[in-house]
Coordinates of C-alpha atoms in Angstrom, one line a residue:
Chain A
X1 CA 27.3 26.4 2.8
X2 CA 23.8 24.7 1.4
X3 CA 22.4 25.7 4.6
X4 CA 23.9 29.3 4.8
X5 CA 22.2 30.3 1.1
X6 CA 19.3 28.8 2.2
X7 CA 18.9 30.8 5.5
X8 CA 19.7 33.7 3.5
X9 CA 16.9 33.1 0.8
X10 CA 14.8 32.6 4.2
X11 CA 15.5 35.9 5.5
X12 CA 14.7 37.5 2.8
X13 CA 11.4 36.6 3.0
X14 CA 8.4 38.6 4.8
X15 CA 6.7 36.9 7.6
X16 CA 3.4 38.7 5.7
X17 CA 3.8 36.1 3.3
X18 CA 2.9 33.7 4.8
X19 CA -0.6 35.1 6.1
X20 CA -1.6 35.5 2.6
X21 CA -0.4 31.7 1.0
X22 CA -1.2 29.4 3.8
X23 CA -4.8 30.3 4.2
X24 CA -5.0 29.7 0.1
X25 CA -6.3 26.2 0.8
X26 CA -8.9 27.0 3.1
X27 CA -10.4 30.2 1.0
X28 CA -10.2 27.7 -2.2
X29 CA -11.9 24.8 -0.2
X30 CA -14.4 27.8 1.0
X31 CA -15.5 29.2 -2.4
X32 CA -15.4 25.4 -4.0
X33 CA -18.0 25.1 -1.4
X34 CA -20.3 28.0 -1.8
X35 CA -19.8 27.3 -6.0
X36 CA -20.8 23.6 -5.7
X37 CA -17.7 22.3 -6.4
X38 CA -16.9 20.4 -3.2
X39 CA -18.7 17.4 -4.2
X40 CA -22.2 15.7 -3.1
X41 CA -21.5 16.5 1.0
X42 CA -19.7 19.9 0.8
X43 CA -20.4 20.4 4.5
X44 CA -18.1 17.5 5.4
X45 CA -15.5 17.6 2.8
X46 CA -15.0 21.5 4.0
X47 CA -14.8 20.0 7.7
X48 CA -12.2 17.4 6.6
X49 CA -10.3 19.6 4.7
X50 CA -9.9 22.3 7.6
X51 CA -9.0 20.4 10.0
X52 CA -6.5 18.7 7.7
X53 CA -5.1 21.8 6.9
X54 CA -5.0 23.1 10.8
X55 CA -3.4 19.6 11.8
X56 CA -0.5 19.9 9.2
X57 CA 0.5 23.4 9.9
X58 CA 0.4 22.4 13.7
X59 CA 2.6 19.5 12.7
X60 CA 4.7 22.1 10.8
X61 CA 4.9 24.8 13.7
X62 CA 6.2 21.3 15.8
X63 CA 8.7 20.6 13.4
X64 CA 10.3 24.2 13.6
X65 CA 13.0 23.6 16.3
X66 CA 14.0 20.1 15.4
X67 CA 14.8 21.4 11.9
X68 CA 16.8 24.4 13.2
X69 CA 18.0 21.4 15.8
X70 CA 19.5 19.4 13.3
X71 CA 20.0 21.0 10.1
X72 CA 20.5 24.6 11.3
X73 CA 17.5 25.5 8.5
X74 CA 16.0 28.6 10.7
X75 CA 12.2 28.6 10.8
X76 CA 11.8 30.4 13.6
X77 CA 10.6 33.7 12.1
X78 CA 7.8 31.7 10.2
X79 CA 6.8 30.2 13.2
X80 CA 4.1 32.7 14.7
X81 CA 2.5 33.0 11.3
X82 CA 2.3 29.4 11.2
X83 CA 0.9 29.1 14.7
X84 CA -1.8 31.9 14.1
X85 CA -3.1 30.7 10.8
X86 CA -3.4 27.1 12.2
X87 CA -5.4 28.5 14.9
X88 CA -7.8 29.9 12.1
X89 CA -7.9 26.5 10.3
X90 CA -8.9 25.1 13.2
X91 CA -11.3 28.1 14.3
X92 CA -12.8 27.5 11.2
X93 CA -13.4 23.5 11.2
X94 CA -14.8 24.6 14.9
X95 CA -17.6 27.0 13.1
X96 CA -17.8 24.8 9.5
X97 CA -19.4 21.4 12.6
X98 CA -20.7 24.2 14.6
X99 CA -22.8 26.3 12.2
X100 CA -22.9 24.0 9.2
X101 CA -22.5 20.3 10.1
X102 CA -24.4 20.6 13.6
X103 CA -26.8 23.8 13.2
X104 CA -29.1 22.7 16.2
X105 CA -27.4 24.5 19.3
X106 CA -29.3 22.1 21.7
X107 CA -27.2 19.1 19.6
X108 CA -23.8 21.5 20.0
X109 CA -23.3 21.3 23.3
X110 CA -24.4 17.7 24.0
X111 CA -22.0 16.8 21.5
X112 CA -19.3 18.2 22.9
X113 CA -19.8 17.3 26.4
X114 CA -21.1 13.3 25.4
X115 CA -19.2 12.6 22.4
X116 CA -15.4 12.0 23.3
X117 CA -13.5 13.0 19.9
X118 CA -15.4 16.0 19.7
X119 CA -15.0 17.0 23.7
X120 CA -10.9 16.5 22.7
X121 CA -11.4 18.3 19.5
X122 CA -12.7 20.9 21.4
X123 CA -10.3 21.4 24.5
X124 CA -7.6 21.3 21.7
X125 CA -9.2 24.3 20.3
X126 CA -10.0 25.9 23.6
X127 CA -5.9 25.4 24.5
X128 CA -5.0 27.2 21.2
X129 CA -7.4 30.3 22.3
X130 CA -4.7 31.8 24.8
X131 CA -1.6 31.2 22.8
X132 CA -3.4 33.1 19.4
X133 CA -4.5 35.9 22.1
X134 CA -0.7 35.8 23.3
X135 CA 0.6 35.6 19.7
X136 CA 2.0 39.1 19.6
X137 CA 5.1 41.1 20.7
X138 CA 3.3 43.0 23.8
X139 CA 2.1 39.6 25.2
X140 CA 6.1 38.4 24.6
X141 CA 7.4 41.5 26.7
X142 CA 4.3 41.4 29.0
X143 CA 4.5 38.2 29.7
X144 CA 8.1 37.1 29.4
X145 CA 9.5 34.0 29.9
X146 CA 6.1 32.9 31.1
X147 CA 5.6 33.4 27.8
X148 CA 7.2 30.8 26.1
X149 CA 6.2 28.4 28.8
X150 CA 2.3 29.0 28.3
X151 CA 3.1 28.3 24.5
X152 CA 4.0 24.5 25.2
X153 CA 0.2 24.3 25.1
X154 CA 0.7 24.1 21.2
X155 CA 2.0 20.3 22.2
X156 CA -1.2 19.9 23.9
X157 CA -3.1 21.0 21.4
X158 CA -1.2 19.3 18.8
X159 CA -1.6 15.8 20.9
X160 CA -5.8 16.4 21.4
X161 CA -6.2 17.4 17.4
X162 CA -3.8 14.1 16.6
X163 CA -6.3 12.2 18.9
X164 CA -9.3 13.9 17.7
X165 CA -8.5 12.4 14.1
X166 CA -7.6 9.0 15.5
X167 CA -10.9 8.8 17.2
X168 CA -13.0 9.8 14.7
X169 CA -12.2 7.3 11.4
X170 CA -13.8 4.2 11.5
X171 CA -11.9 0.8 11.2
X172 CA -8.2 0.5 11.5
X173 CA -7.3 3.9 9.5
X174 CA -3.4 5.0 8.7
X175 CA -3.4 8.3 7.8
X176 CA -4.3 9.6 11.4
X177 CA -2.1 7.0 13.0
X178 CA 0.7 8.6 10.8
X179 CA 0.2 12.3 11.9
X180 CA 0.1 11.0 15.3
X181 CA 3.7 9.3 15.2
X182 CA 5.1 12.3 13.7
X183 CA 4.0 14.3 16.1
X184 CA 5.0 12.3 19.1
X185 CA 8.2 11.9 17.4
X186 CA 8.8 15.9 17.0
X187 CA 8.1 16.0 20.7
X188 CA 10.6 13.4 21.7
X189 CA 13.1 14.6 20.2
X190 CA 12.8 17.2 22.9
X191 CA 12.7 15.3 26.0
X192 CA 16.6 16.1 26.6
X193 CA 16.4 19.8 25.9
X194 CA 13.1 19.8 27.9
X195 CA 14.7 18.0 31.2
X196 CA 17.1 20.8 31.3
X197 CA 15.2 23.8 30.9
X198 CA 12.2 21.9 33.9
X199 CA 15.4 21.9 36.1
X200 CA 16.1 25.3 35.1
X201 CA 12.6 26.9 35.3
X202 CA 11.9 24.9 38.4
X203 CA 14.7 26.8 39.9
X204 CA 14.5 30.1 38.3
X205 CA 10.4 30.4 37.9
X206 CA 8.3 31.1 40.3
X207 CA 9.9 34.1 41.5
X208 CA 9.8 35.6 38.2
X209 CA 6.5 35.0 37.7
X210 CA 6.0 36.9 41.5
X211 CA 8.1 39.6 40.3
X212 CA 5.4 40.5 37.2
Chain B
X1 CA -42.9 -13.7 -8.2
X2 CA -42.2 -10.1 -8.2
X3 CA -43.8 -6.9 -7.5
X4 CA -44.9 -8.2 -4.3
X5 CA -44.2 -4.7 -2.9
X6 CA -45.3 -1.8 -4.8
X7 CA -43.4 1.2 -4.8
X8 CA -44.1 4.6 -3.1
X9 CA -42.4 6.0 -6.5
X10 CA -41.8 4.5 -10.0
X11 CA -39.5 5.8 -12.5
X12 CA -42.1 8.0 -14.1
X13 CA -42.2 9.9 -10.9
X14 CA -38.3 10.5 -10.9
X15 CA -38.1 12.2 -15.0
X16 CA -38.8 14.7 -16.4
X17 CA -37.5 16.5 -13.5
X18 CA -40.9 19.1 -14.4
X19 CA -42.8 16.7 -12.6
X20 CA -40.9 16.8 -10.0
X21 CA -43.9 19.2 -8.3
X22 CA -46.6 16.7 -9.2
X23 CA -44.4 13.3 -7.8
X24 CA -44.2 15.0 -4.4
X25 CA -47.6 16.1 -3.5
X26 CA -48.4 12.1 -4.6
X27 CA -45.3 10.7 -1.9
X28 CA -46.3 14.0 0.9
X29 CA -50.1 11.7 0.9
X30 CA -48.7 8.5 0.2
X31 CA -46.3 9.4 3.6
X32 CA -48.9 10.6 5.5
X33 CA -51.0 7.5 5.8
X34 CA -47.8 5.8 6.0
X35 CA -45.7 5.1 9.1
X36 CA -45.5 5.8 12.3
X37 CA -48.6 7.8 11.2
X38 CA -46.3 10.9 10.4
X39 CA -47.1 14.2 9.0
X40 CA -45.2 14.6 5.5
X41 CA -43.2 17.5 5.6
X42 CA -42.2 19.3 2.4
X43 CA -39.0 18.5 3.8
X44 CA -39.9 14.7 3.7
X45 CA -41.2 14.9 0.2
X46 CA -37.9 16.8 -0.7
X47 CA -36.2 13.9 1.1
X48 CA -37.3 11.2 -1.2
X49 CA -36.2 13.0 -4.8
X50 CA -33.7 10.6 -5.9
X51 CA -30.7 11.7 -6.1
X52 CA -29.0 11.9 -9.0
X53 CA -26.5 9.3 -10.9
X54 CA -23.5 11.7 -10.1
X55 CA -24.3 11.9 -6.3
X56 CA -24.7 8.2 -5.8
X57 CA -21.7 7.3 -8.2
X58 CA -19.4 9.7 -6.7
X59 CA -20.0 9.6 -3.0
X60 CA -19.6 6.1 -1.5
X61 CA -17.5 3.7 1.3
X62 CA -16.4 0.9 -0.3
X63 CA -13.2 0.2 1.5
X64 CA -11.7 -2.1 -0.3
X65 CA -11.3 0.8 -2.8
X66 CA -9.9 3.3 0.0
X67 CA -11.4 5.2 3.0
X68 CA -12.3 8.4 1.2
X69 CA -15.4 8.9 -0.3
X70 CA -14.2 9.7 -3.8
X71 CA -11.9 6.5 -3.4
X72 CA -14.2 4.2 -4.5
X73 CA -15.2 6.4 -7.8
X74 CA -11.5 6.4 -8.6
X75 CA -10.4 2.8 -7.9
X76 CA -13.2 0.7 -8.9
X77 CA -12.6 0.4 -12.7
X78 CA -9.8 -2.3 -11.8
X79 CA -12.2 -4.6 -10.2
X80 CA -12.6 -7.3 -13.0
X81 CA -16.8 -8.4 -13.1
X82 CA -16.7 -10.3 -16.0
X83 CA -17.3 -14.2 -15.5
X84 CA -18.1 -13.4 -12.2
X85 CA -19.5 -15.8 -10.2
X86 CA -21.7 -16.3 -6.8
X87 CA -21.6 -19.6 -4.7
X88 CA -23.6 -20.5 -2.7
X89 CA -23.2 -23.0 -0.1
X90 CA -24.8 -24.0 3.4
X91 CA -27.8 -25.2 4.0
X92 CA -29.7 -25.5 0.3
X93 CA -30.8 -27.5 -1.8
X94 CA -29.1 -26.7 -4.8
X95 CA -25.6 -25.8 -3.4
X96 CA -23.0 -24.2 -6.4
X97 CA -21.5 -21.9 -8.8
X98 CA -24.0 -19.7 -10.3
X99 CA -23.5 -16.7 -12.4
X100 CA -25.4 -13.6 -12.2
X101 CA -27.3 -14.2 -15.2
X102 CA -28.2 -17.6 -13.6
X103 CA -29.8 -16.3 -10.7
X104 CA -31.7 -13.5 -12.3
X105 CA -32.4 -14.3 -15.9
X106 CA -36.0 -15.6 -15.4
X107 CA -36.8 -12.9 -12.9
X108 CA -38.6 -9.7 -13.8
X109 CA -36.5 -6.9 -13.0
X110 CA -37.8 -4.4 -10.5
X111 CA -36.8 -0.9 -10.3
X112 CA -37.0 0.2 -6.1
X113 CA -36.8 3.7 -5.1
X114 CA -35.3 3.4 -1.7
X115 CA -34.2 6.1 0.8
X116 CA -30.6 5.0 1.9
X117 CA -29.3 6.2 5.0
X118 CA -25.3 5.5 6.0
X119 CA -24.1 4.7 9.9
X120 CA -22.4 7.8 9.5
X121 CA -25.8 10.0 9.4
X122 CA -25.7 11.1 6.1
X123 CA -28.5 9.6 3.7
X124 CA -29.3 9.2 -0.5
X125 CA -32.7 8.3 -2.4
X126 CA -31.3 5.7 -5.0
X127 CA -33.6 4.4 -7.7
X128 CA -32.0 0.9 -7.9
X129 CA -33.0 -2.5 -10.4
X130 CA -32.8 -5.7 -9.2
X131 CA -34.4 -8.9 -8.2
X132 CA -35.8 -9.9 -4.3
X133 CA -33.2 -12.0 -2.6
X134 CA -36.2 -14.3 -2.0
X135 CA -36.8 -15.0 -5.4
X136 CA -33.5 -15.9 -5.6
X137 CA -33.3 -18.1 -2.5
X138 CA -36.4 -19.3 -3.5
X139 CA -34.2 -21.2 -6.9
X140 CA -31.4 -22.6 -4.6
X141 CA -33.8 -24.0 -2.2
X142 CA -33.4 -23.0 1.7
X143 CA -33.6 -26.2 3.7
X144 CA -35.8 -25.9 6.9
X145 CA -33.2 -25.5 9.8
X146 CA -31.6 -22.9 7.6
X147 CA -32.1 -19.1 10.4
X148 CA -29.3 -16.8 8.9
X149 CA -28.1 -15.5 5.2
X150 CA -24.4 -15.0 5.0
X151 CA -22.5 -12.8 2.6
X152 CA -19.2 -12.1 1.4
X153 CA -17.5 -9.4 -1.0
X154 CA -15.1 -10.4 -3.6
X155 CA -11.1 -10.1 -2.3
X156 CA -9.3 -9.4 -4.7
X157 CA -5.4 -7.6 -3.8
X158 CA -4.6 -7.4 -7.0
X159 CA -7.9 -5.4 -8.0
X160 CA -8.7 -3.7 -4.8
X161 CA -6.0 -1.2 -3.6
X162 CA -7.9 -0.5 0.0
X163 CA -7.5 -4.1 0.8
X164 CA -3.7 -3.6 1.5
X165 CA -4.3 -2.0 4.6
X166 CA -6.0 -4.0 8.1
X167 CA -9.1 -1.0 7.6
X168 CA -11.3 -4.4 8.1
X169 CA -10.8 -8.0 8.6
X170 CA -11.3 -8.8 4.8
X171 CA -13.1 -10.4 2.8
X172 CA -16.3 -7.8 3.9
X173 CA -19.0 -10.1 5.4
X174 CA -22.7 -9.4 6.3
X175 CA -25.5 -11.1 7.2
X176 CA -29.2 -11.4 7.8
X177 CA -31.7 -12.9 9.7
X178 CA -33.6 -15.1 7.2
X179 CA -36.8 -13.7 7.5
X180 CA -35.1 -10.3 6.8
X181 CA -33.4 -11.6 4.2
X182 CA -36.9 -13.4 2.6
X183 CA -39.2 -9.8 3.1
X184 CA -40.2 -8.6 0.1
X185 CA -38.0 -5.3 0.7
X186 CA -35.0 -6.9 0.6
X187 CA -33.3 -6.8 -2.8
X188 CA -30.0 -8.1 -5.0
X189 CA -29.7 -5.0 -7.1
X190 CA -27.7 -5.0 -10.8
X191 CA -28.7 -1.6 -11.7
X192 CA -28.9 2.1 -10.8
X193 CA -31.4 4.5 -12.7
X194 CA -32.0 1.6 -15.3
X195 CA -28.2 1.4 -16.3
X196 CA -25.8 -1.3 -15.0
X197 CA -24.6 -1.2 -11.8
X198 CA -21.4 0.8 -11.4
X199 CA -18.2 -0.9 -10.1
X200 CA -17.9 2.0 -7.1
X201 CA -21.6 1.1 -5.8
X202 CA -21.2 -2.7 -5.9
X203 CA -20.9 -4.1 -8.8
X204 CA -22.1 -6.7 -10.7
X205 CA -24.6 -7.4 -7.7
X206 CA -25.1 -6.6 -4.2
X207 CA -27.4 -6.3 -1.6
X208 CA -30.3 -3.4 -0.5
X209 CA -31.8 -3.4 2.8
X210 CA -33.0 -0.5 2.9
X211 CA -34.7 -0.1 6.4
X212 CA -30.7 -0.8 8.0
X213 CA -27.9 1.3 7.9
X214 CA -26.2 1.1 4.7
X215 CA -23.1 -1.0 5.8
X216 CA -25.4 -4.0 5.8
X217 CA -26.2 -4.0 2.1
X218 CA -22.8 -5.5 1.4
X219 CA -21.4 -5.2 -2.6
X220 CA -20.1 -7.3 -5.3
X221 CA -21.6 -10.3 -3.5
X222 CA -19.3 -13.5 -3.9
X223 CA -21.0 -15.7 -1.6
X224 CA -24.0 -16.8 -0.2
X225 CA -24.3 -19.0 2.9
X226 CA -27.4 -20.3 4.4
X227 CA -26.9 -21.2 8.3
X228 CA -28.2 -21.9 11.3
X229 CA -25.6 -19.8 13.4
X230 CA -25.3 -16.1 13.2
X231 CA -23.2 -15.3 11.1
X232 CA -19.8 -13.2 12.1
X233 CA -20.5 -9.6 10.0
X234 CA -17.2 -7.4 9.5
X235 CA -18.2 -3.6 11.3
X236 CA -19.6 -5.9 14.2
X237 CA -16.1 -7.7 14.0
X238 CA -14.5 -4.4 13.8
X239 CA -16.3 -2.8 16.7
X240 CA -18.8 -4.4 18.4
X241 CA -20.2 -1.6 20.8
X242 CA -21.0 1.0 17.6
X243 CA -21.9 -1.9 15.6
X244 CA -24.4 -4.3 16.2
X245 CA -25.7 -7.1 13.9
X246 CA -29.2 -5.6 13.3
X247 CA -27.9 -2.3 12.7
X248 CA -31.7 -1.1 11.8
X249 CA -31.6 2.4 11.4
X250 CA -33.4 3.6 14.8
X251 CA -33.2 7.6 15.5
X252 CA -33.3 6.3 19.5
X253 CA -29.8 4.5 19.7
X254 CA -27.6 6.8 19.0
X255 CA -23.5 5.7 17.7
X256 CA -21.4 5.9 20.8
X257 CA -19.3 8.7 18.6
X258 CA -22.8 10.5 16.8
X259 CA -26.7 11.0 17.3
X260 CA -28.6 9.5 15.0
X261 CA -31.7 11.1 15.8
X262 CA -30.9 13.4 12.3
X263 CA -29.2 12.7 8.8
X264 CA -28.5 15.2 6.1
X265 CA -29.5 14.3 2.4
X266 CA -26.5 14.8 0.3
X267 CA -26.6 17.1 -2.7
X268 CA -27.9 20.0 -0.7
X269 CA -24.6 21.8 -0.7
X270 CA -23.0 23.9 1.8
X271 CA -26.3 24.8 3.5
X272 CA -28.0 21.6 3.5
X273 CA -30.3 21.4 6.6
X274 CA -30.4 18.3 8.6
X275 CA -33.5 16.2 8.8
X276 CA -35.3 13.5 11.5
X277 CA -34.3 10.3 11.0
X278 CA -37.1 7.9 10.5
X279 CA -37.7 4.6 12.5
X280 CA -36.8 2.0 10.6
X281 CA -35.5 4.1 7.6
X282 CA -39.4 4.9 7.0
X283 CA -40.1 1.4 6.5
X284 CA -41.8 0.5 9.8
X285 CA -44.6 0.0 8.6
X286 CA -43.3 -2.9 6.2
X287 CA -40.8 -4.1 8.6
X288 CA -41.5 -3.7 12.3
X289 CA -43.3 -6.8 12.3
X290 CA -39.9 -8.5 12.3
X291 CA -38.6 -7.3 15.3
X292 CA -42.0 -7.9 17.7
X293 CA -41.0 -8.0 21.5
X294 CA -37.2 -7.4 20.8
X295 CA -35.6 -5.2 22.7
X296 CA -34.3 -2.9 20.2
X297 CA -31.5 -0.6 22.0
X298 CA -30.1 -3.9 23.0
X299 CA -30.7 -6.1 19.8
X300 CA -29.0 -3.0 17.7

């Protein structure tokens, strides 16, 4: 009953909705920045606060199915806007160490190719580049059910930008260890779902894929 | 005996901010007879304006406090520094429980404007009061075998909300060499622009180094050891391939996870330009001395 009002306040909400409240925290982080009120190292607490952003609506867009999964709550509808505006958090914590933090372009790609956290950071970002250029309803019909099967890069993604927080805190740190084990956690509670459809699409896949 | 190293910079350089103009062409000639025989920079004259009291109160690590950098700033006030005490133990003459007014009270007070640059590449100018650890040494008496100064920060769970979680192996520990630890640069400071010491930046005493990385200038110092073994030092503990017991600030090793070859000043908001690091913080010429013959990259 709970669940049924609840899915209908849900539906009545636009999807357009949420591109204008979640990036709210990153525009306010943004002009606290440019009006001095980020503190004494804007630069990194804009960095920080990005990619903090970016990893929590990731965690978010993970947490999607299992809700619908065991609480019937239906997400799904939010999820794209989710998914694309977390790809802007994190396209803008990419440019905020790129053109801010790094500035030297010698020093960009040296770090990216010697320092480990910041190579993961960065193949995180690079797997999220297909699925925002996929994110629309011609890539869906386009691509089909290759579709949804390209988007389980968001795990990958998700995984590398847990990691990427992991390795870069100094000393034995909680708060990335936590966002880590919820994430791993909304993956697991996959696994069975995922076992059937690998039998199914290992079956039913590559022909389809032929057929395009 | 103090003012055995004379400032680049005194306090009448820092205020009134209108002489800011005038204090820099002084420190751009000052730098460039100074080390490493580099040319100043405006940038490097820029780099050495202190910073002011809201920057260095408001932006620090102090872990026991939490891992943010406004942590410390919020946490700090429960740390309890009345009565406080420092013993000090090991090889001296005098070993015991002094307080901070014991240690210091016949000492002049120095004000040193340092450059302070952190591990994690980002650097301050603090204009700090204190005392040289030697004079203070000097009271307790070093016995001859003693080669190392260890230190420890106060642990106190009830006062320090970081300290609940395994960030560290607490207490915070750090040590010197003791010729490092007897050079004239190295100082116990009790103050920051001429006012007490605030809790977040180490209250009521702790140490300044300031040609290492800024980990190694431990806070609210509740021990002192004098030994002959080197002393086991917490990041070093923690991670011993990023975090070497000299931890000199050296532009050539890089951090396993970041280059040190640059630092960025804080305060310069959100288009702050990075700078060159300087050997040695910019106190080679003071300093190198120490390490003659030692491999550096290895003894880091």
């Amino acid at each position: 009953m709970l669940i049924q009002l609840i899915n209908s306040g849900l539906r009545k909400i636009p999807t357009w909705v949420l591109y204008i409240l979640l990036p709210i925290p990153g525009i306010l982080a943004i002009v606290a920045g440019l009006t001095d009120n980020l503190g004494p190292e804007p630069i990194k607490e804009l960095e920080g606060e990005l990619g903090e952003v970016a990893i929590k609506l990731l965690i978010i867009g993970l947490a999607v199915t299992p809700l619908l999964h065991f609480t019937r709550i239906n997400l799904l509808r939010f999820r794209r806007a989710i998914g694309v505006v977390a790809f802007g958090y994190v396209a803008a914590h990419f440019l905020t160490w790129l053109l801010l933090d790094v500035q030297l372009l010698s020093q960009i790609w040296a770090d990216i190719l010697k320092r480990p956290y910041i190579s993961v950071g960065f193949v995180g970002f690079m797997a999220m580049v297909p699925l925002a250029v996929t994110s629309n309803n011609w890539s869906m019909r386009k691509l089909g059910q290759f579709w949804s099967v390209l988007h389980r890069l968001t795990y990958i993604a998700t995984i590398l930008g847990g990691l990427h927080y992991i390795m870069l805190v100094k000393g034995f740190q909680m708060e990335p260890l936590v966002h880590m084990a919820i994430i791993l956690a909304f993956l697991v509670v996959r696994v069975p779902k995922w076992r059937r459809s690998v039998q199914a699409s290992l079956r039913g896949l590559p022909d389809k894929v032929l057929r395009r | 005996m103090a003012y055995r190293w004379t400032n680049d910079l005194r306090r009448a350089d820092v205020t009134p901010e209108s002489l800011w103009l005038n204090r820099r062409q002084v420190i751009a000639g000052a730098l460039g007879a100074g080390a490493l025989g580099t040319i100043a920079s405006p940038a490097m004259a820029e780099a050495l304006k202190p910073n002011s009291w809201e920057d260095i109160t408001s932006y620090n690590n102090y872990y026991e406090f939490g891992t943010s950098k406004e942590d410390p700033a919020t946490n700090a006030h429960m740390l309890n520094t009345s009565g406080w005490e420092i013993e000090i133990d090991g090889m001296v003459d005098a070993p015991g429980l002094y307080s901070v007014a014991a240690l210091t009270d016949d000492l002049t007070e120095e004000e040193r404007i340092y450059r302070f640059r952190c591990v994690e590449a980002w650097a301050m100018v603090v204009p700090w009061n204190g005392f040289e650890l030697k004079d203070i040494l000097d009271k307790v008496g070093v016995q001859s075998g003693a080669k190392y100064v260890a230190f420890e920060t106060a642990l106190r769970p009830d006062e320090m909300p970081g300290v609940r979680y395994s960030v560290l192996d607490w207490p915070y520990r750090e040590g010197l060499r003791l010729d490092e630890a007897m050079h004239p640069l190295t100082m116990m400071a009790t103050g920051i622009y001429g006012k007490p010491i605030p809790n977040q930046n180490g209250a009521p005493i702790r140490l300044v180094v300031p040609w290492k990385y800024g980990f190694k200038s431990i806070k609210s110092i509740v021990r002192i050891t004098l030994t002959d073994e080197e002393p086991p030092t917490s990041w070093n503990m923690s991670n011993r391939r990023e975090y070497g017991f000299y931890s000199n600030v050296n532009p050539e090793v890089n951090h396993p996870r970041w280059s040190q070859a640059t630092e960025r000043k804080i305060g310069g908001g959100l288009f702050n330009r990075r700078q060159p690091t300087l050997m040695f913080n910019g106190y080679g010429d003071e300093v190198a001395s120490l390490y003659e013959g030692m491999d550096l990259s290895k003894f880091f």
